[in-house]
C-alpha cells in the first residue's frame, strides 16, 4: 500500500490478499480525505464480509482479516 501511495498520492487504495485460506484487507486513504473518511471505519465496515471481526490502524491506513476469502468480491462491490 505504501508503494502504491507513493505513485498515487490522492484517493483511496484498497488491497486484498489471500494466503492459506485466510483473507487480508488493507485500506489506505490519502491525508486530505482521512480527515473526513477514516481507513479504520472503512475496514471495520468491510471486515464482516471476510468473516473477521474488528480491524484497526490509523485514519490514513488500516487492516483487517478473516477466513472468508470469497468475501473479497463483496468488499470491493
Tab-separated table of N, CA, C and O in Angstrom:
chain	number	residue	atom	x	y	z
A	1	UNK	N	0.829	-1.185	0.000
A	1	UNK	CA	0.000	0.000	0.000
A	1	UNK	C	0.876	1.253	0.000
A	1	UNK	O	0.552	2.224	-0.679
A	2	UNK	N	1.970	1.231	0.743
A	2	UNK	CA	2.860	2.393	0.787
A	2	UNK	C	3.466	2.670	-0.587
A	2	UNK	O	3.576	3.820	-1.004
A	3	UNK	N	3.855	1.627	-1.298
A	3	UNK	CA	4.426	1.810	-2.632
A	3	UNK	C	3.396	2.372	-3.604
A	3	UNK	O	3.705	3.254	-4.404
A	4	UNK	N	2.179	1.873	-3.553
A	4	UNK	CA	1.120	2.420	-4.403
A	4	UNK	C	0.802	3.858	-4.036
A	4	UNK	O	0.553	4.692	-4.906
A	5	UNK	N	0.788	4.159	-2.749
A	5	UNK	CA	0.508	5.520	-2.295
A	5	UNK	C	1.549	6.482	-2.845
A	5	UNK	O	1.232	7.615	-3.211
A	6	UNK	N	2.797	6.062	-2.924
A	6	UNK	CA	3.848	6.925	-3.458
A	6	UNK	C	3.567	7.283	-4.922
A	6	UNK	O	3.815	8.411	-5.346
A	7	UNK	N	3.026	6.344	-5.680
A	7	UNK	CA	2.720	6.583	-7.088
A	7	UNK	C	1.363	7.251	-7.296
A	7	UNK	O	1.118	7.864	-8.331
A	8	UNK	N	0.454	7.081	-6.332
A	8	UNK	CA	-0.904	7.606	-6.425
A	8	UNK	C	-1.242	8.314	-5.108
A	8	UNK	O	-1.905	7.745	-4.247
A	9	UNK	N	-0.785	9.547	-4.951
A	9	UNK	CA	-0.899	10.217	-3.651
A	9	UNK	C	-2.319	10.614	-3.236
A	9	UNK	O	-2.543	10.929	-2.077
A	10	UNK	N	-3.270	10.597	-4.153
A	10	UNK	CA	-4.629	11.010	-3.807
A	10	UNK	C	-5.599	9.847	-3.933
A	10	UNK	O	-5.403	8.940	-4.734
A	11	UNK	N	-6.646	9.878	-3.116
A	11	UNK	CA	-7.715	8.892	-3.220
A	11	UNK	C	-7.602	7.781	-2.193
A	11	UNK	O	-6.934	7.905	-1.169
A	12	UNK	N	-8.277	6.691	-2.517
A	12	UNK	CA	-8.337	5.530	-1.623
A	12	UNK	C	-7.725	4.334	-2.341
A	12	UNK	O	-8.028	4.078	-3.504
A	13	UNK	N	-6.886	3.609	-1.630
A	13	UNK	CA	-6.293	2.373	-2.143
A	13	UNK	C	-6.794	1.235	-1.264
A	13	UNK	O	-6.687	1.305	-0.039
A	14	UNK	N	-7.353	0.211	-1.891
A	14	UNK	CA	-7.812	-0.971	-1.158
A	14	UNK	C	-7.137	-2.191	-1.763
A	14	UNK	O	-7.192	-2.397	-2.972
A	15	UNK	N	-6.481	-2.967	-0.926
A	15	UNK	CA	-5.775	-4.164	-1.368
A	15	UNK	C	-6.299	-5.381	-0.621
A	15	UNK	O	-6.546	-5.331	0.584
A	16	UNK	N	-6.451	-6.466	-1.350
A	16	UNK	CA	-6.907	-7.728	-0.782
A	16	UNK	C	-5.864	-8.785	-1.081
A	16	UNK	O	-5.296	-8.827	-2.161
A	17	UNK	N	-5.633	-9.637	-0.116
A	17	UNK	CA	-4.726	-10.764	-0.314
A	17	UNK	C	-5.287	-12.002	0.346
A	17	UNK	O	-6.089	-11.918	1.283
A	18	UNK	N	-4.877	-13.144	-0.162
A	18	UNK	CA	-5.304	-14.415	0.424
A	18	UNK	C	-4.096	-15.335	0.495
A	18	UNK	O	-3.292	-15.401	-0.435
A	19	UNK	N	-3.991	-16.033	1.624
A	19	UNK	CA	-2.896	-16.984	1.816
A	19	UNK	C	-3.377	-18.066	2.762
A	19	UNK	O	-3.869	-17.763	3.860
A	20	UNK	N	-3.260	-19.299	2.326
A	20	UNK	CA	-3.626	-20.466	3.128
A	20	UNK	C	-5.023	-20.332	3.738
A	20	UNK	O	-5.236	-20.582	4.925
A	21	UNK	N	-5.983	-19.886	2.915
A	21	UNK	CA	-7.372	-19.804	3.351
A	21	UNK	C	-7.723	-18.615	4.215
A	21	UNK	O	-8.839	-18.512	4.702
A	22	UNK	N	-6.797	-17.706	4.403
A	22	UNK	CA	-7.036	-16.501	5.202
A	22	UNK	C	-7.033	-15.281	4.285
A	22	UNK	O	-6.219	-15.175	3.373
A	23	UNK	N	-7.961	-14.366	4.536
A	23	UNK	CA	-8.089	-13.153	3.750
A	23	UNK	C	-7.539	-11.962	4.520
A	23	UNK	O	-7.704	-11.878	5.737
A	24	UNK	N	-6.906	-11.040	3.809
A	24	UNK	CA	-6.392	-9.817	4.412
A	24	UNK	C	-6.829	-8.627	3.575
A	24	UNK	O	-6.842	-8.691	2.350
A	25	UNK	N	-7.171	-7.544	4.246
A	25	UNK	CA	-7.606	-6.319	3.592
A	25	UNK	C	-6.811	-5.157	4.177
A	25	UNK	O	-6.684	-5.042	5.396
A	26	UNK	N	-6.271	-4.328	3.299
A	26	UNK	CA	-5.578	-3.107	3.703
A	26	UNK	C	-6.210	-1.953	2.944
A	26	UNK	O	-6.395	-2.042	1.727
A	27	UNK	N	-6.551	-0.895	3.645
A	27	UNK	CA	-7.111	0.293	3.020
A	27	UNK	C	-6.262	1.493	3.412
A	27	UNK	O	-5.959	1.696	4.588
A	28	UNK	N	-5.880	2.264	2.401
A	28	UNK	CA	-5.106	3.486	2.599
A	28	UNK	C	-5.921	4.658	2.051
A	28	UNK	O	-6.419	4.605	0.932
A	29	UNK	N	-6.056	5.696	2.855
A	29	UNK	CA	-6.799	6.897	2.477
A	29	UNK	C	-5.822	8.058	2.492
A	29	UNK	O	-5.059	8.214	3.449
A	30	UNK	N	-5.836	8.888	1.425
A	30	UNK	CA	-4.875	9.987	1.401
A	30	UNK	C	-5.123	10.955	2.552
A	30	UNK	O	-6.207	11.002	3.127
A	31	UNK	N	-4.094	11.699	2.897
A	31	UNK	CA	-4.128	12.554	4.088
A	31	UNK	C	-5.287	13.547	4.060
A	31	UNK	O	-5.926	13.782	5.082
A	32	UNK	N	-5.581	14.118	2.918
A	32	UNK	CA	-6.672	15.072	2.824
A	32	UNK	C	-8.029	14.442	3.084
A	32	UNK	O	-8.868	15.002	3.780
A	33	UNK	N	-8.241	13.263	2.552
A	33	UNK	CA	-9.508	12.556	2.759
A	33	UNK	C	-9.630	11.976	4.158
A	33	UNK	O	-10.736	11.845	4.680
A	34	UNK	N	-8.517	11.600	4.756
A	34	UNK	CA	-8.575	10.911	6.047
A	34	UNK	C	-9.143	11.792	7.157
A	34	UNK	O	-9.532	11.290	8.203
A	35	UNK	N	-9.211	13.092	6.914
A	35	UNK	CA	-9.843	13.990	7.884
A	35	UNK	C	-11.364	13.797	7.900
A	35	UNK	O	-12.020	14.061	8.892
A	36	UNK	N	-11.905	13.317	6.755
A	36	UNK	CA	-13.354	13.125	6.622
A	36	UNK	C	-13.760	11.664	6.518
A	36	UNK	O	-14.880	11.310	6.857
A	37	UNK	N	-12.863	10.823	6.039
A	37	UNK	CA	-13.162	9.416	5.786
A	37	UNK	C	-12.017	8.564	6.322
A	37	UNK	O	-10.932	8.564	5.761
A	38	UNK	N	-12.262	7.849	7.397
A	38	UNK	CA	-11.220	7.097	8.083
A	38	UNK	C	-11.038	5.708	7.470
A	38	UNK	O	-12.014	4.983	7.242
A	39	UNK	N	-9.791	5.329	7.244
A	39	UNK	CA	-9.484	3.977	6.781
A	39	UNK	C	-9.951	2.938	7.801
A	39	UNK	O	-10.411	1.857	7.437
A	40	UNK	N	-9.863	3.263	9.081
A	40	UNK	CA	-10.330	2.349	10.136
A	40	UNK	C	-11.827	2.095	9.987
A	40	UNK	O	-12.278	0.948	10.051
A	41	UNK	N	-12.598	3.143	9.750
A	41	UNK	CA	-14.033	2.975	9.566
A	41	UNK	C	-14.347	2.114	8.345
A	41	UNK	O	-15.246	1.276	8.376
A	42	UNK	N	-13.617	2.335	7.252
A	42	UNK	CA	-13.835	1.543	6.037
A	42	UNK	C	-13.514	0.067	6.266
A	42	UNK	O	-14.262	-0.812	5.843
A	43	UNK	N	-12.414	-0.203	6.941
A	43	UNK	CA	-12.029	-1.588	7.232
A	43	UNK	C	-13.066	-2.248	8.139
A	43	UNK	O	-13.494	-3.373	7.890
A	44	UNK	N	-13.473	-1.547	9.168
A	44	UNK	CA	-14.448	-2.128	10.111
A	44	UNK	C	-15.810	-2.345	9.465
A	44	UNK	O	-16.539	-3.252	9.853
A	45	UNK	N	-16.149	-1.531	8.472
A	45	UNK	CA	-17.416	-1.721	7.757
A	45	UNK	C	-17.354	-2.912	6.809
A	45	UNK	O	-18.389	-3.435	6.405
A	46	UNK	N	-16.152	-3.367	6.469
A	46	UNK	CA	-15.981	-4.435	5.484
A	46	UNK	C	-15.561	-5.775	6.061
A	46	UNK	O	-15.766	-6.811	5.439
A	47	UNK	N	-14.951	-5.782	7.226
A	47	UNK	CA	-14.310	-6.992	7.745
A	47	UNK	C	-15.295	-8.150	7.927
A	47	UNK	O	-14.919	-9.310	7.747
A	48	UNK	N	-16.548	-7.857	8.257
A	48	UNK	CA	-17.518	-8.949	8.440
A	48	UNK	C	-17.716	-9.739	7.147
A	48	UNK	O	-18.013	-10.925	7.180
A	49	UNK	N	-17.522	-9.094	5.990
A	49	UNK	CA	-17.649	-9.787	4.706
A	49	UNK	C	-16.525	-10.806	4.511
A	49	UNK	O	-16.658	-11.738	3.714
A	50	UNK	N	-15.433	-10.613	5.221
A	50	UNK	CA	-14.306	-11.547	5.163
A	50	UNK	C	-14.361	-12.578	6.284
A	50	UNK	O	-13.447	-13.372	6.438
A	51	UNK	N	-15.416	-12.531	7.070
A	51	UNK	CA	-15.552	-13.469	8.181
A	51	UNK	C	-14.712	-13.093	9.384
A	51	UNK	O	-14.422	-13.935	10.230
A	52	UNK	N	-14.324	-11.837	9.468
A	52	UNK	CA	-13.494	-11.394	10.579
A	52	UNK	C	-14.238	-10.440	11.487
A	52	UNK	O	-15.411	-10.127	11.286
A	53	UNK	N	-13.526	-9.972	12.493
A	53	UNK	CA	-14.061	-9.011	13.450
A	53	UNK	C	-13.005	-7.947	13.685
A	53	UNK	O	-11.812	-8.222	13.597
A	54	UNK	N	-13.451	-6.772	14.042
A	54	UNK	CA	-12.512	-5.719	14.423
A	54	UNK	C	-11.799	-5.095	13.248
A	54	UNK	O	-12.421	-4.655	12.304
A	55	UNK	N	-10.500	-5.088	13.305
A	55	UNK	CA	-9.683	-4.386	12.336
A	55	UNK	C	-9.271	-3.061	12.940
A	55	UNK	O	-9.936	-2.524	13.824
A	56	UNK	N	-8.186	-2.540	12.476
A	56	UNK	CA	-7.749	-1.276	13.029
A	56	UNK	C	-6.521	-0.734	12.354
A	56	UNK	O	-6.027	-1.279	11.379
A	57	UNK	N	-6.065	0.370	12.863
A	57	UNK	CA	-4.903	1.046	12.319
A	57	UNK	C	-4.986	2.522	12.618
A	57	UNK	O	-5.376	2.925	13.709
A	58	UNK	N	-4.681	3.310	11.606
A	58	UNK	CA	-4.708	4.770	11.713
A	58	UNK	C	-5.761	5.319	10.749
A	58	UNK	O	-6.191	4.606	9.847
A	59	UNK	N	-6.132	6.575	10.891
A	59	UNK	CA	-7.119	7.143	9.967
A	59	UNK	C	-6.692	7.074	8.498
A	59	UNK	O	-7.529	7.005	7.611
A	60	UNK	N	-5.376	7.043	8.247
A	60	UNK	CA	-4.908	7.005	6.863
A	60	UNK	C	-4.582	5.593	6.361
A	60	UNK	O	-4.453	5.391	5.151
A	61	UNK	N	-4.459	4.601	7.249
A	61	UNK	CA	-4.203	3.226	6.821
A	61	UNK	C	-4.664	2.255	7.896
A	61	UNK	O	-4.348	2.423	9.065
A	62	UNK	N	-5.402	1.239	7.453
A	62	UNK	CA	-5.914	0.252	8.400
A	62	UNK	C	-5.943	-1.113	7.728
A	62	UNK	O	-5.911	-1.223	6.501
A	63	UNK	N	-6.033	-2.160	8.550
A	63	UNK	CA	-6.061	-3.520	8.024
A	63	UNK	C	-6.950	-4.416	8.869
A	63	UNK	O	-7.224	-4.123	10.031
A	64	UNK	N	-7.394	-5.488	8.231
A	64	UNK	CA	-8.225	-6.486	8.911
A	64	UNK	C	-8.108	-7.782	8.134
A	64	UNK	O	-7.576	-7.826	7.022
A	65	UNK	N	-8.636	-8.844	8.712
A	65	UNK	CA	-8.595	-10.135	8.036
A	65	UNK	C	-9.684	-11.051	8.531
A	65	UNK	O	-10.405	-10.744	9.491
A	66	UNK	N	-9.819	-12.168	7.850
A	66	UNK	CA	-10.816	-13.153	8.222
A	66	UNK	C	-10.572	-14.449	7.481
A	66	UNK	O	-9.556	-14.616	6.800
A	67	UNK	N	-11.525	-15.365	7.598
A	67	UNK	CA	-11.346	-16.675	6.974
A	67	UNK	C	-12.260	-16.911	5.778
A	67	UNK	O	-12.371	-18.022	5.285
A	68	UNK	N	-12.913	-15.859	5.268
A	68	UNK	CA	-13.781	-15.981	4.097
A	68	UNK	C	-13.126	-15.292	2.902
A	68	UNK	O	-13.404	-14.136	2.596
A	69	UNK	N	-12.250	-16.027	2.221
A	69	UNK	CA	-11.528	-15.483	1.075
A	69	UNK	C	-12.497	-15.033	-0.014
A	69	UNK	O	-12.279	-14.016	-0.675
A	70	UNK	N	-13.589	-15.735	-0.201
A	70	UNK	CA	-14.545	-15.399	-1.256
A	70	UNK	C	-15.294	-14.099	-0.954
A	70	UNK	O	-15.931	-13.534	-1.855
A	71	UNK	N	-15.216	-13.586	0.242
A	71	UNK	CA	-15.882	-12.337	0.593
A	71	UNK	C	-15.244	-11.115	-0.049
A	71	UNK	O	-15.829	-10.027	-0.029
A	72	UNK	N	-14.071	-11.255	-0.649
A	72	UNK	CA	-13.386	-10.125	-1.247
A	72	UNK	C	-14.223	-9.464	-2.330
A	72	UNK	O	-14.283	-8.243	-2.423
A	73	UNK	N	-14.925	-10.254	-3.128
A	73	UNK	CA	-15.736	-9.661	-4.199
A	73	UNK	C	-16.832	-8.775	-3.602
A	73	UNK	O	-17.169	-7.744	-4.165
A	74	UNK	N	-17.354	-9.145	-2.445
A	74	UNK	CA	-18.383	-8.323	-1.793
A	74	UNK	C	-17.774	-7.046	-1.200
A	74	UNK	O	-18.423	-6.005	-1.218
A	75	UNK	N	-16.568	-7.135	-0.686
A	75	UNK	CA	-15.898	-5.955	-0.137
A	75	UNK	C	-15.727	-4.909	-1.231
A	75	UNK	O	-16.035	-3.742	-1.033
A	76	UNK	N	-15.269	-5.338	-2.381
A	76	UNK	CA	-14.998	-4.386	-3.451
A	76	UNK	C	-16.257	-3.952	-4.182
A	76	UNK	O	-16.258	-2.916	-4.842
A	77	UNK	N	-17.328	-4.716	-4.046
A	77	UNK	CA	-18.613	-4.300	-4.661
A	77	UNK	C	-19.144	-3.136	-3.875
A	77	UNK	O	-19.747	-2.229	-4.364
